[in-house]
Short mmCIF file of C-alpha atoms in Angstrom, two decimals:
data_model
loop_
_atom_site.label_atom_id
_atom_site.label_comp_id
_atom_site.label_asym_id
_atom_site.label_seq_id
_atom_site.Cartn_x
_atom_site.Cartn_y
_atom_site.Cartn_z
CA MET A 1 32.91 6.15 -2.56
CA THR A 2 29.56 4.35 -2.81
CA PRO A 3 26.63 6.63 -1.97
CA ILE A 4 24.50 5.79 1.05
CA GLY A 5 21.57 3.66 0.02
CA ILE A 6 23.30 1.64 -2.67
CA SER A 7 24.54 -1.77 -1.57
CA ARG A 8 27.82 -2.87 -3.10
CA ILE A 9 28.28 -6.02 -1.05
CA GLY A 10 29.66 -8.75 -3.25
CA VAL A 11 30.26 -6.37 -6.16
CA GLY A 12 33.71 -5.55 -7.50
CA ILE A 13 35.75 -8.38 -5.97
CA ASN A 14 37.64 -9.73 -8.97
CA GLU A 15 34.62 -8.56 -10.97
CA ALA A 16 36.20 -8.68 -14.39
CA GLY A 17 37.71 -12.09 -13.80
CA ARG A 18 34.47 -13.52 -12.48
CA ARG A 19 32.57 -12.06 -15.41
CA ASN A 20 34.88 -13.84 -17.82
CA GLU A 21 34.60 -17.01 -15.76
CA SER A 22 30.82 -16.89 -15.97
CA ARG A 23 31.07 -16.74 -19.78
CA ARG A 24 33.49 -19.67 -20.10
CA GLY A 25 32.20 -23.02 -21.14
CA GLY A 26 32.66 -25.81 -18.67
CA GLY A 27 31.39 -29.28 -17.95
CA ASN A 28 28.64 -30.04 -20.45
CA ARG A 29 27.41 -26.48 -20.78
CA PRO A 30 26.70 -25.43 -24.37
CA GLU A 31 28.22 -22.17 -25.51
CA TRP A 32 26.02 -19.11 -25.17
CA ILE A 33 25.23 -17.26 -28.39
CA ALA A 34 25.10 -13.55 -27.65
CA ASP A 35 22.46 -11.21 -29.07
CA PRO A 36 23.38 -7.81 -27.59
CA ASN A 37 20.58 -5.95 -29.41
CA ARG A 38 17.81 -8.05 -27.87
CA TYR A 39 16.02 -6.66 -24.80
CA MET A 40 16.08 -9.22 -21.99
CA PRO A 41 15.15 -9.09 -18.27
CA ALA A 42 17.89 -7.08 -16.58
CA ALA A 43 16.81 -6.69 -12.95
CA THR A 44 16.38 -8.95 -9.96
CA ARG A 45 13.61 -8.00 -7.55
CA THR A 46 10.92 -6.94 -10.06
CA HIS A 47 7.32 -7.66 -9.06
CA TRP A 48 3.93 -7.09 -10.65
CA PRO A 49 1.58 -4.66 -8.87
CA ALA A 50 -0.62 -6.93 -6.79
CA GLY A 51 -2.51 -7.55 -3.60
CA PHE A 52 -4.59 -4.48 -2.75
CA THR A 53 -5.23 -0.88 -3.66
CA MET A 54 -4.39 2.03 -1.35
CA THR A 55 -5.98 5.48 -1.01
CA TYR A 56 -4.15 8.75 -1.56
CA ALA A 57 -4.32 10.60 1.78
CA SER A 58 -4.28 14.34 2.26
CA GLY A 59 -0.72 15.64 2.32
CA LEU A 60 0.58 12.27 1.06
CA ASN A 61 -0.77 12.16 -2.48
CA TYR A 62 2.57 12.93 -4.18
CA GLN A 63 4.87 9.97 -3.71
CA CYS A 64 8.38 8.88 -4.64
CA SER A 65 9.73 5.34 -4.47
CA LYS A 66 13.43 4.53 -4.61
CA LEU A 67 14.04 0.85 -5.31
CA PHE A 68 17.24 -1.10 -5.95
CA PHE A 69 17.77 -4.00 -8.33
CA GLY A 70 20.61 -6.32 -9.32
CA SER A 71 21.83 -6.22 -12.93
CA PRO A 72 22.81 -9.28 -15.00
CA ASP A 73 26.32 -10.68 -15.04
CA TYR A 74 27.11 -8.86 -18.28
CA PRO A 75 27.38 -5.16 -19.14
CA THR A 76 24.17 -3.33 -20.09
CA ASN A 77 23.51 0.10 -21.51
CA ASP A 78 20.11 0.58 -23.20
CA PHE A 79 17.15 0.07 -20.83
CA LEU A 80 13.45 -0.48 -21.51
CA ILE A 81 11.26 -0.06 -18.42
CA PRO A 82 7.50 -0.69 -18.55
CA PHE A 83 5.09 0.71 -15.93
CA VAL A 84 1.47 -0.48 -15.72
CA GLY A 85 -1.93 0.70 -14.58
CA PHE A 86 -3.32 -2.70 -13.57
CA GLY A 87 -2.75 -5.01 -10.61
CA LEU A 88 -3.11 -8.70 -9.83
CA THR A 89 -5.02 -10.49 -7.14
CA GLU A 90 -2.99 -12.43 -4.55
CA GLY A 91 -4.68 -15.56 -3.26
CA GLY A 92 -8.18 -16.57 -4.32
CA SER A 93 -8.46 -15.78 -8.01
CA ALA A 94 -4.73 -15.02 -8.51
CA PRO A 95 -3.15 -14.18 -10.88
CA GLN A 96 -6.19 -12.49 -12.41
CA GLU A 97 -5.44 -8.85 -13.22
CA THR A 98 -8.45 -7.34 -11.47
CA ILE A 99 -7.00 -5.31 -8.57
CA ASN A 100 -7.15 -1.93 -10.25
CA PRO A 101 -6.99 1.71 -9.17
CA ASN A 102 -10.06 3.89 -9.68
CA ALA A 103 -8.00 6.45 -11.59
CA ASP A 104 -5.00 6.48 -13.93
CA MET A 105 -1.49 6.09 -12.52
CA LEU A 106 0.11 9.50 -13.10
CA ILE A 107 3.90 9.30 -13.37
CA ASP A 108 5.54 12.72 -12.97
CA GLU A 109 9.11 11.58 -13.58
CA ALA A 110 11.35 8.57 -13.21
CA PHE A 111 15.10 8.16 -12.99
CA PHE A 112 17.70 5.42 -13.41
CA VAL A 113 20.01 5.58 -10.37
CA HIS A 114 23.55 4.55 -11.36
CA PRO A 115 25.78 2.86 -8.76
CA SER A 116 27.80 6.09 -8.73
CA GLY A 117 24.72 7.92 -7.49
CA THR A 118 24.22 9.79 -10.77
CA GLU A 119 20.60 9.85 -11.91
CA TYR A 120 19.56 9.62 -15.57
CA PRO A 121 16.03 10.57 -16.64
CA ILE A 122 13.78 7.78 -17.90
CA LEU A 123 11.73 9.17 -20.78
CA PHE A 124 8.40 8.02 -22.15
CA GLY A 125 8.35 8.75 -25.87
CA GLY A 126 10.63 11.69 -25.16
CA SER A 127 8.53 13.02 -22.27
CA ALA A 128 9.41 12.97 -18.57
CA ALA A 129 5.79 12.29 -17.57
CA ALA A 130 3.44 9.46 -18.50
CA THR A 131 -0.03 8.17 -17.73
CA ALA A 132 -0.68 4.47 -17.24
CA THR A 133 -4.42 4.12 -17.83
CA ALA A 134 -6.27 2.49 -14.95
CA ALA A 135 -6.93 -1.25 -15.41
CA THR A 136 -5.42 -1.49 -18.90
CA GLY A 137 -2.52 0.89 -19.41
CA ILE A 138 1.14 0.16 -20.10
CA VAL A 139 3.77 2.84 -20.71
CA TYR A 140 7.35 2.16 -21.77
CA GLY A 141 10.20 4.22 -20.38
CA GLN A 142 13.64 4.23 -21.94
CA VAL A 143 17.08 5.39 -20.90
CA THR A 144 20.50 4.93 -22.50
CA LEU A 145 23.50 5.37 -20.24
CA PRO A 146 26.61 7.19 -21.53
CA THR A 147 28.74 4.14 -20.72
CA ASP A 148 27.97 0.51 -19.96
CA LEU A 149 26.58 -0.37 -16.55
CA PRO A 150 29.13 -2.90 -15.25
CA ALA A 151 28.07 -6.52 -14.89
CA TRP A 152 26.61 -7.55 -11.53
CA SER A 153 25.82 -4.00 -10.42
CA ILE A 154 23.23 -2.69 -7.99
CA PHE A 155 21.20 0.09 -9.60
CA GLY A 156 18.08 1.98 -8.66
CA ILE A 157 14.82 3.20 -10.18
CA ARG A 158 13.33 6.30 -8.59
CA THR A 159 9.70 6.99 -9.53
CA VAL A 160 7.65 10.09 -8.70
CA TYR A 161 3.87 9.72 -9.09
CA HIS A 162 0.71 11.35 -7.75
CA GLY A 163 -3.06 11.21 -7.63
CA THR A 164 -6.10 13.03 -6.33
CA VAL A 165 -6.71 12.74 -2.58
CA GLY A 166 -9.31 10.04 -2.03
CA ASN A 167 -8.52 8.13 -5.22
CA THR A 168 -6.98 4.69 -5.08
CA TYR A 169 -3.67 3.52 -6.51
CA ILE A 170 -1.67 0.31 -6.80
CA GLY A 171 1.83 -0.76 -5.86
CA ALA A 172 4.21 -3.65 -6.20
CA TYR A 173 7.10 -3.33 -3.76
CA ARG A 174 7.57 -3.51 0.00
CA CYS A 175 10.66 -1.41 0.72
CA GLN A 176 13.72 -3.40 1.74
CA ARG A 177 15.13 -0.95 4.29
CA HIS A 178 18.50 -2.65 4.72
CA ARG A 179 19.09 -2.16 0.99
CA GLY A 180 18.43 1.57 1.15
CA GLU A 181 14.97 1.47 -0.41
CA LYS A 182 12.67 4.40 0.39
CA LEU A 183 9.09 5.60 0.01
CA TRP A 184 8.46 9.31 0.51
CA ALA A 185 5.20 11.23 0.33
CA ALA A 186 4.06 14.88 0.52
CA GLY A 187 1.25 17.13 -0.63
CA ASP A 188 2.98 18.59 -3.69
CA ILE A 189 5.69 17.67 -6.13
CA ALA A 190 8.22 20.23 -4.89
CA SER A 191 8.04 18.81 -1.37
CA VAL A 192 8.39 15.20 -2.45
CA ARG A 193 11.33 16.14 -4.69
CA ALA A 194 12.98 17.76 -1.67
CA LEU A 195 12.53 14.59 0.37
CA ALA A 196 14.11 12.55 -2.39
CA ALA A 197 17.04 14.97 -2.68
CA ALA A 198 17.68 14.73 1.06
CA ASN A 199 17.54 10.90 0.81
CA GLY A 200 16.39 10.57 4.42
CA GLN A 201 14.25 7.84 5.89
CA SER A 202 10.92 6.96 4.32
CA THR A 203 7.97 9.11 5.29
CA ALA A 204 6.77 7.50 8.53
CA ALA A 205 3.15 7.23 7.45
CA MET A 206 4.19 5.31 4.32
CA ASP A 207 6.38 2.70 6.01
CA PRO A 208 5.67 2.63 9.76
CA ASP A 209 7.70 0.34 11.99
CA ASN A 210 4.63 -1.52 13.24
CA TRP A 211 3.82 -2.69 9.69
CA TYR A 212 7.34 -3.30 8.46
CA ASN A 213 7.92 -6.76 6.99
CA LEU A 214 4.26 -7.70 7.45
CA VAL A 215 1.80 -8.95 4.83
CA GLY A 216 -1.90 -8.28 5.21
CA THR A 217 -4.48 -5.96 3.71
CA ALA A 218 -4.22 -2.22 3.07
CA THR A 219 -4.96 -1.62 6.75
CA ASN A 220 -2.35 -3.90 8.36
CA SER A 221 0.42 -4.52 5.84
CA GLN A 222 3.67 -2.87 4.91
CA GLN A 223 2.56 -0.48 2.18
CA LEU A 224 3.22 -1.15 -1.47
CA ALA A 225 5.36 1.30 -3.43
CA TYR A 226 4.66 1.91 -7.11
CA GLY A 227 7.51 1.28 -9.51
CA PRO A 228 8.50 -0.50 -12.73
CA ALA A 229 6.72 -3.71 -13.65
CA LEU A 230 9.85 -4.99 -15.39
CA VAL A 231 13.32 -3.73 -16.27
CA LEU A 232 14.87 -4.94 -19.54
CA ALA A 233 18.14 -4.07 -21.22
CA LYS A 234 20.25 -4.76 -24.27
CA GLY A 235 23.62 -6.46 -23.95
CA TRP A 236 22.49 -10.08 -23.52
CA ASP A 237 25.36 -12.56 -23.67
CA GLY A 238 23.20 -15.56 -24.58
CA ARG A 239 22.71 -17.18 -21.18
CA PRO A 240 19.32 -18.88 -20.59
CA VAL A 241 16.46 -16.61 -19.52
CA PRO A 242 13.60 -18.39 -17.72
CA LEU A 243 9.97 -17.38 -17.99
CA VAL A 244 8.71 -18.69 -14.65
CA LEU A 245 5.16 -19.96 -14.18
CA ALA A 246 5.04 -19.17 -10.50
CA ASP A 247 3.21 -18.93 -7.21
CA SER A 248 4.32 -17.78 -3.74
CA LEU A 249 6.98 -20.48 -3.47
CA VAL A 250 9.19 -18.43 -5.79
CA GLU A 251 9.75 -15.78 -3.11
CA ARG A 252 7.51 -16.05 -0.05
CA GLN A 253 7.49 -16.39 2.99
CA GLU A 254 10.10 -13.68 2.69
CA ILE A 255 8.71 -10.15 2.58
CA ALA A 256 11.38 -7.45 2.84
CA ALA A 257 13.82 -7.67 5.75
CA SER A 258 15.48 -10.91 4.66
CA ALA A 259 16.19 -10.04 1.01
CA ASP A 260 19.74 -10.70 -0.14
CA ASP A 261 22.16 -8.04 -1.42
CA ARG A 262 20.51 -8.11 -4.85
CA GLY A 263 16.95 -8.00 -3.52
CA ASN A 264 16.24 -11.69 -4.09
CA MET A 265 13.80 -13.54 -1.88
CA GLY A 266 12.62 -17.15 -1.91
CA ILE A 267 14.02 -20.42 -3.21
CA TRP A 268 13.95 -19.96 -6.94
CA ARG A 269 14.98 -16.31 -7.33
CA ARG A 270 17.95 -16.98 -5.03
CA TRP A 271 18.92 -20.24 -6.76
CA LEU A 272 18.67 -18.85 -10.27
CA ASP A 273 20.76 -15.79 -9.37
CA GLN A 274 23.66 -17.81 -7.98
CA ARG A 275 26.85 -16.92 -9.85
CA ASP A 276 27.90 -20.46 -10.69
CA SER A 277 31.29 -20.70 -12.41
CA ILE A 278 30.01 -23.13 -15.06
CA TRP A 279 26.29 -22.46 -15.48
CA GLY A 280 26.13 -18.76 -14.62
CA SER A 281 23.43 -16.69 -12.95
CA TYR A 282 20.03 -16.08 -14.53
CA ILE A 283 17.54 -13.25 -14.05
CA PRO A 284 14.04 -14.69 -14.38
CA LEU A 285 10.86 -13.28 -15.88
CA VAL A 286 8.48 -14.22 -13.05
CA MET A 287 4.89 -14.20 -14.28
CA GLY A 288 3.03 -15.20 -11.12
CA VAL A 289 2.33 -13.79 -7.67
CA PRO A 290 1.46 -15.33 -4.30
CA GLY A 291 -1.72 -17.38 -4.56
CA SER A 292 -1.45 -18.02 -8.30
CA LYS A 293 -3.10 -21.19 -9.54
CA SER A 294 -2.06 -22.90 -12.75
CA VAL A 295 -5.69 -23.22 -13.81
CA GLN A 296 -6.15 -19.45 -13.56
CA GLU A 297 -2.94 -18.34 -15.29
CA LEU A 298 -3.01 -17.37 -18.96
CA ALA A 299 -6.79 -17.79 -18.76
CA ALA A 300 -9.72 -15.39 -18.31
CA SER A 301 -8.63 -12.00 -16.87
CA ALA A 302 -4.99 -13.12 -16.74
CA THR A 303 -3.45 -12.14 -20.07
CA LYS A 304 -2.38 -8.47 -19.74
CA ARG A 305 1.14 -9.38 -18.57
CA TRP A 306 1.45 -11.79 -21.47
CA ASP A 307 0.28 -9.14 -23.92
CA LEU A 308 2.91 -6.80 -22.43
CA ILE A 309 5.81 -9.17 -22.98
CA ASP A 310 4.55 -10.00 -26.46
CA THR A 311 4.34 -6.28 -27.32
CA ILE A 312 8.01 -5.96 -26.36
CA LYS A 313 8.73 -8.93 -28.60
CA THR A 314 7.07 -7.38 -31.65
CA THR A 315 7.71 -3.66 -31.07
CA TYR A 316 11.21 -3.61 -29.62
CA ASN A 317 12.77 -7.07 -30.21
CA SER A 318 12.24 -7.74 -33.92
CA GLY A 319 9.99 -10.69 -33.14
CA LYS A 320 12.24 -12.26 -30.48
CA ASN A 321 10.88 -13.23 -27.05
CA ILE A 322 12.29 -11.73 -23.87
CA TRP A 323 12.86 -15.27 -22.57
CA THR A 324 14.44 -18.47 -23.87
CA PHE A 325 12.60 -21.24 -22.00
CA VAL A 326 9.73 -21.81 -19.58
CA LEU A 327 10.32 -22.93 -15.98
CA ASP A 328 7.09 -24.33 -14.51
CA GLN A 329 7.10 -23.97 -10.73
CA SER A 330 3.32 -23.58 -10.49
CA GLY A 331 0.70 -26.07 -9.30
CA ARG A 332 0.79 -26.19 -5.52
CA ASN A 333 -2.31 -24.03 -5.18
CA ASP A 334 -4.22 -26.33 -7.55
CA ASN A 335 -4.18 -29.12 -4.96
CA SER A 336 -6.99 -31.65 -5.16
CA ALA A 337 -7.76 -34.97 -3.50
CA THR A 338 -7.92 -36.37 -7.04
CA ALA A 339 -4.37 -36.57 -8.33
CA SER A 340 -5.33 -36.35 -12.00
CA THR A 341 -7.34 -33.17 -11.40
CA TRP A 342 -4.36 -31.63 -9.61
CA SER A 343 -1.71 -32.56 -12.17
CA ASN A 344 -3.94 -31.74 -15.13
CA ALA A 345 -4.39 -28.19 -13.83
CA LYS A 346 -0.60 -27.79 -13.91
CA PHE A 347 -0.30 -29.43 -17.32
CA GLY A 348 -3.14 -27.31 -18.72
CA LEU A 349 -1.09 -24.16 -18.14
CA VAL A 350 1.87 -25.68 -19.98
CA ASP A 351 -0.46 -26.54 -22.85
CA ARG A 352 -1.76 -22.96 -22.99
CA ALA A 353 1.81 -21.63 -23.06
CA LYS A 354 2.68 -24.01 -25.91
CA SER A 355 -0.46 -23.02 -27.76
CA ARG A 356 0.54 -19.36 -27.48
CA TYR A 357 4.25 -19.71 -28.30
CA GLY A 358 4.55 -22.96 -30.21
CA ALA A 359 4.58 -26.64 -29.38
CA GLY A 360 8.36 -26.71 -29.64
CA ILE A 361 9.15 -24.29 -26.82
CA HIS A 362 11.53 -25.63 -24.19
CA VAL A 363 9.74 -26.24 -20.87
CA VAL A 364 11.30 -27.47 -17.62
CA GLY A 365 9.08 -28.67 -14.78
CA ILE A 366 9.56 -28.56 -11.02
CA THR A 367 8.09 -31.00 -8.52
CA LEU A 368 5.85 -29.74 -5.73
CA MET A 369 6.71 -29.60 -2.03
CA PRO A 370 4.39 -30.69 0.80
CA THR A 371 2.48 -28.84 3.49
CA PHE A 372 2.48 -29.80 7.20
CA THR A 373 0.76 -29.30 10.50
CA SER A 374 2.75 -29.29 13.75
CA SER A 375 2.21 -30.21 17.39
CA ASP A 376 5.09 -28.03 18.61
CA ALA A 377 4.94 -24.85 16.48
CA GLY A 378 7.41 -26.19 13.92
CA ARG A 379 10.17 -26.81 16.44
CA THR A 380 10.96 -30.48 15.71
CA VAL A 381 10.76 -32.71 12.67
CA ALA A 382 8.90 -35.30 14.76
CA GLY A 383 6.29 -32.70 15.60
CA PHE A 384 5.29 -32.25 11.96
CA ALA A 385 2.34 -34.23 10.63
CA VAL A 386 1.54 -34.81 6.96
CA ALA A 387 -1.92 -35.48 5.57
CA ALA A 388 -2.38 -38.08 2.85
CA LEU A 389 -2.97 -35.27 0.35
CA TRP A 390 0.51 -33.87 0.95
CA ASN A 391 2.50 -37.02 1.62
CA PRO A 392 5.42 -37.00 -0.87
CA VAL A 393 6.20 -40.70 -0.38
CA THR A 394 2.82 -42.48 -0.29
CA GLY A 395 0.12 -39.84 -0.83
CA THR A 396 -1.61 -37.82 -3.51
CA LEU A 397 1.38 -35.52 -3.81
CA LYS A 398 3.61 -38.45 -4.74
CA THR A 399 1.24 -39.39 -7.55
CA VAL A 400 1.22 -35.81 -8.81
CA ASN A 401 5.00 -35.49 -8.65
CA ASP A 402 5.42 -38.81 -10.43
CA SER A 403 3.16 -37.51 -13.21
CA ILE A 404 5.26 -34.35 -13.48
CA LYS A 405 8.47 -36.36 -13.77
CA ALA A 406 6.90 -38.60 -16.43
CA SER A 407 5.16 -35.95 -18.54
CA SER A 408 6.33 -35.52 -22.11
CA ARG A 409 5.36 -31.84 -21.86
CA TYR A 410 8.67 -31.21 -20.12
CA ALA A 411 12.12 -31.39 -21.68
CA GLY A 412 13.42 -31.91 -18.15
CA VAL A 413 12.24 -31.81 -14.54
CA ILE A 414 13.97 -30.52 -11.42
CA ASP A 415 12.97 -32.75 -8.52
CA MET A 416 13.37 -30.23 -5.70
CA VAL A 417 11.54 -32.23 -3.04
CA PRO A 418 14.59 -34.13 -1.69
CA ALA A 419 16.45 -30.86 -1.25
CA PHE A 420 13.61 -29.45 0.82
CA MET A 421 12.86 -32.43 3.09
CA SER A 422 14.54 -33.15 6.41
CA ASP A 423 17.28 -35.78 6.45
CA SER A 424 15.70 -37.71 9.31
CA ASP A 425 12.23 -38.21 7.81
CA PRO A 426 11.51 -38.20 4.04
CA ILE A 427 7.92 -37.03 4.48
CA LYS A 428 8.66 -34.06 6.75
CA GLY A 429 10.31 -30.72 6.13
CA PRO A 430 12.91 -28.54 7.87
CA ALA A 431 11.96 -27.82 11.48
CA ALA A 432 13.60 -25.26 13.76
CA GLU A 433 15.76 -27.89 15.44
CA LEU A 434 17.82 -28.03 12.22
CA PHE A 435 18.88 -24.41 12.72
CA PRO A 436 20.50 -23.89 16.14
CA LEU A 437 21.72 -20.31 16.57
CA GLY A 438 23.19 -20.44 20.09
CA ASN A 439 21.53 -18.54 22.92
CA VAL A 440 19.76 -15.30 23.66
CA ILE A 441 22.25 -12.95 25.34
CA GLY A 442 20.92 -12.32 28.84
CA HIS A 443 17.25 -11.49 28.50
CA PRO A 444 15.17 -8.76 26.82
CA GLY A 445 12.95 -6.27 28.63
CA ASN A 446 12.70 -5.60 32.35
CA GLN A 447 11.05 -8.92 33.18
CA ASP A 448 8.00 -7.49 34.95
CA GLY A 449 5.58 -9.31 32.65
CA VAL A 450 3.75 -6.06 31.92
CA THR A 451 6.14 -3.73 30.07
CA THR A 452 6.49 -4.71 26.43
CA TRP A 453 9.86 -5.07 24.78
CA ASP A 454 10.88 -4.75 21.11
CA THR A 455 14.65 -5.40 21.25
CA ILE A 456 16.50 -8.63 21.94
CA LYS A 457 20.28 -9.19 22.13
CA LEU A 458 21.49 -12.14 20.09
CA PRO A 459 24.72 -13.41 18.52
CA SER A 460 25.59 -11.05 15.66
CA SER A 461 25.65 -13.99 13.24
CA VAL A 462 21.83 -14.15 13.25
CA LEU A 463 20.44 -12.93 9.93
CA ILE A 464 17.92 -10.11 9.84
CA GLY A 465 14.60 -11.30 8.51
CA SER A 466 14.96 -14.51 10.51
CA ARG A 467 12.00 -15.88 12.40
CA VAL A 468 13.61 -17.13 15.61
CA MET A 469 12.28 -19.41 18.34
CA PHE A 470 13.65 -19.43 21.88
CA GLU A 471 12.96 -21.30 25.12
CA TYR A 472 11.64 -18.36 27.14
CA GLN A 473 11.00 -20.60 30.17
CA PRO A 474 12.07 -24.23 30.66
CA GLY A 475 10.10 -26.33 28.21
CA GLN A 476 8.21 -23.32 26.83
CA TRP A 477 8.97 -21.68 23.48
CA THR A 478 7.99 -18.49 21.73
CA SER A 479 8.91 -16.85 18.42
CA ARG A 480 9.78 -13.44 17.00
CA LEU A 481 10.52 -12.05 13.53
CA LEU A 482 13.66 -9.88 13.36
CA MET A 483 13.31 -6.71 11.30
CA SER A 484 16.59 -4.86 11.87
CA ARG A 485 19.79 -4.91 13.92
CA THR A 486 22.46 -2.74 15.51
CA ASP A 487 25.86 -4.39 15.83
CA ASN A 488 27.54 -3.99 19.22
CA GLY A 489 31.03 -4.84 17.97
CA ASP A 490 31.52 -7.64 20.50
CA GLY A 491 29.96 -10.56 18.67
CA THR A 492 26.45 -9.53 19.69
CA ALA A 493 23.83 -7.33 18.11
CA ASP A 494 20.58 -5.74 19.27
CA TYR A 495 17.71 -6.89 17.06
CA LYS A 496 14.34 -5.19 16.73
CA VAL A 497 11.28 -7.39 16.32
CA THR A 498 8.35 -6.61 14.06
CA GLY A 499 5.35 -4.74 15.34
CA ASP A 500 3.13 -7.80 15.73
CA GLY A 501 5.71 -9.40 18.04
CA ILE A 502 6.01 -6.72 20.72
CA PHE A 503 4.93 -8.46 23.93
CA ALA A 504 5.94 -8.49 27.60
CA THR A 505 7.21 -12.09 27.51
CA ILE A 506 9.42 -12.95 30.51
CA VAL A 507 12.54 -14.66 29.15
CA GLN A 508 15.00 -16.74 31.16
CA ASP A 509 18.68 -15.84 30.89
CA ASN A 510 20.58 -17.27 27.93
CA ALA A 511 17.58 -19.03 26.43
CA THR A 512 18.27 -21.64 23.74
CA LEU A 513 17.84 -20.03 20.33
CA LEU A 514 16.68 -21.66 17.07
CA ALA A 515 15.57 -20.37 13.66
CA HIS A 516 12.31 -21.49 12.12
CA GLY A 517 12.51 -23.45 8.89
CA MET A 518 8.81 -23.13 8.08
CA ASN A 519 6.17 -20.45 8.55
CA LEU A 520 2.73 -21.02 10.08
CA ASP A 521 0.19 -19.81 7.53
CA VAL A 522 -3.11 -19.68 9.48
CA SER A 523 -3.36 -23.39 10.35
CA SER A 524 -0.60 -25.16 8.41
CA TYR A 525 3.06 -24.83 7.50
CA VAL A 526 3.10 -23.92 3.82
CA HIS A 527 6.08 -21.64 3.16
CA PRO A 528 9.71 -22.13 4.17
CA THR A 529 11.16 -19.18 6.06
CA LEU A 530 14.63 -17.73 5.51
CA HIS A 531 16.65 -20.62 6.97
CA GLY A 532 14.52 -23.28 5.29
CA ILE A 533 14.89 -21.38 2.02
CA LEU A 534 18.68 -21.06 2.26
CA ARG A 535 19.01 -24.73 3.18
CA THR A 536 16.94 -25.79 0.17
CA VAL A 537 18.82 -23.50 -2.22
CA SER A 538 22.14 -24.92 -1.07
CA ARG A 539 20.92 -28.48 -1.69
CA ILE A 540 19.66 -28.02 -5.28
CA PRO A 541 22.74 -28.57 -7.49
CA GLN A 542 23.54 -25.77 -9.87
CA ALA A 543 24.09 -28.48 -12.47
CA GLU A 544 20.30 -28.72 -12.71
CA LYS A 545 20.64 -25.61 -14.89
CA ALA A 546 21.85 -27.96 -17.64
CA LYS A 547 18.17 -28.75 -18.23
CA PHE A 548 17.57 -25.17 -19.35
CA HIS A 549 19.40 -25.72 -22.64
CA PRO A 550 17.65 -27.36 -25.60
CA ASN A 551 18.94 -30.85 -26.28
#
């Protein structure tokens, strides 16, 4: 029986047969050449510490995170797990590595959580404890399982760490509650160990409902749990491994509640991890964070991650990289009214990567998607407006995308823009009208216009993490973000909305229900939301993965 807190959805159904299928050649796919002694990325979901520091509070300065990851589609056994003492900025100067704690990150113990529920200690040079020096430190944990972890498993990493009350610390992960992830805290190690052993809900102060699935600062955001910076393993079967030059479009505007069974969020993590019968699924090495600019990556104050992966190459991999090719998704945050300035910022990063790793490395580019404004809160395609800067057919963005497609820096380019755009207008993206979900069931709340409500009954087919829009009164629309659900067993479910959406809105019976395709970021629509993401992923052919192989 699978322990509570470990998702096994999609795992084990004809697993052996599908594993063999994923290894078979097909179409024009070259054969994979296995190198089972080479450490390669072995976990979906990993994220660099980034965004903001937090302060250890009294009675909460011993903490334990329990996070779940998806393994590759081949068996693994020997794991290498780095933890770091530095963090990255998000937005502004991202991805500069300058968001640092004011004291070392003190790791008391860490464990590999097997799908069976058995925990295996992760050791740092033979010791259970380790210190990641503030601003610069990297420590490498290792664990070897007694038998192979099956392909396509869900496994966990549980990390216990502490600091002095009043000191600051960093984190990387917003707990995905529906996947059993937890963040506990107490005033001493015995107490936090007891919380972990009981495996109850997260400590309320560490993951309060009113901040769940929200991004902000340390004072208004779902808190960040500390954990591994990367998870690597031996057992690689030779499939391509992308090093992704990335910004927020890799996984935002998803935050926590909408993650898939393997923890993936966003267009590119989801698309790469698809278990295609010919091309296979790939676990990426994502180098960027939200806000990253090409011009700032692999430049001043943005090399510690690169030094980390190169240390693994020289110290653990006999001179072999932990990736096989570069996938360049970056560039949207480098936007400029001058097309050459914009495209050259993107190309400059590719040039720096080639300077570091050799002119002959295999690099695949990705075109950039537009940004919109809207006259109707993103409800209709017609309501979107596109500035000349972002027009993908006649504007600056077209010129930039044309330069990407023509650049000799790339061995191939994935033109993702057509997959993202609406079918009715080639310059506008997916509006809510493309995602009809039926109707609200009855109405939420008591309809007095004063008493707030936080639960709404909807068809049970609505995905958690969706941002929905409904016609609360004739001709008037409002939106909510769904953070969790309770199934009623009759085709309906009761959904809770996030803390910033708890209002006393009076809703007419059986209001028309849509899902947003784009998210309003301050004043414009920059990031696709869950339904826009899933639509785009489904429209990018998996055959584009052919470009990941050297010619």
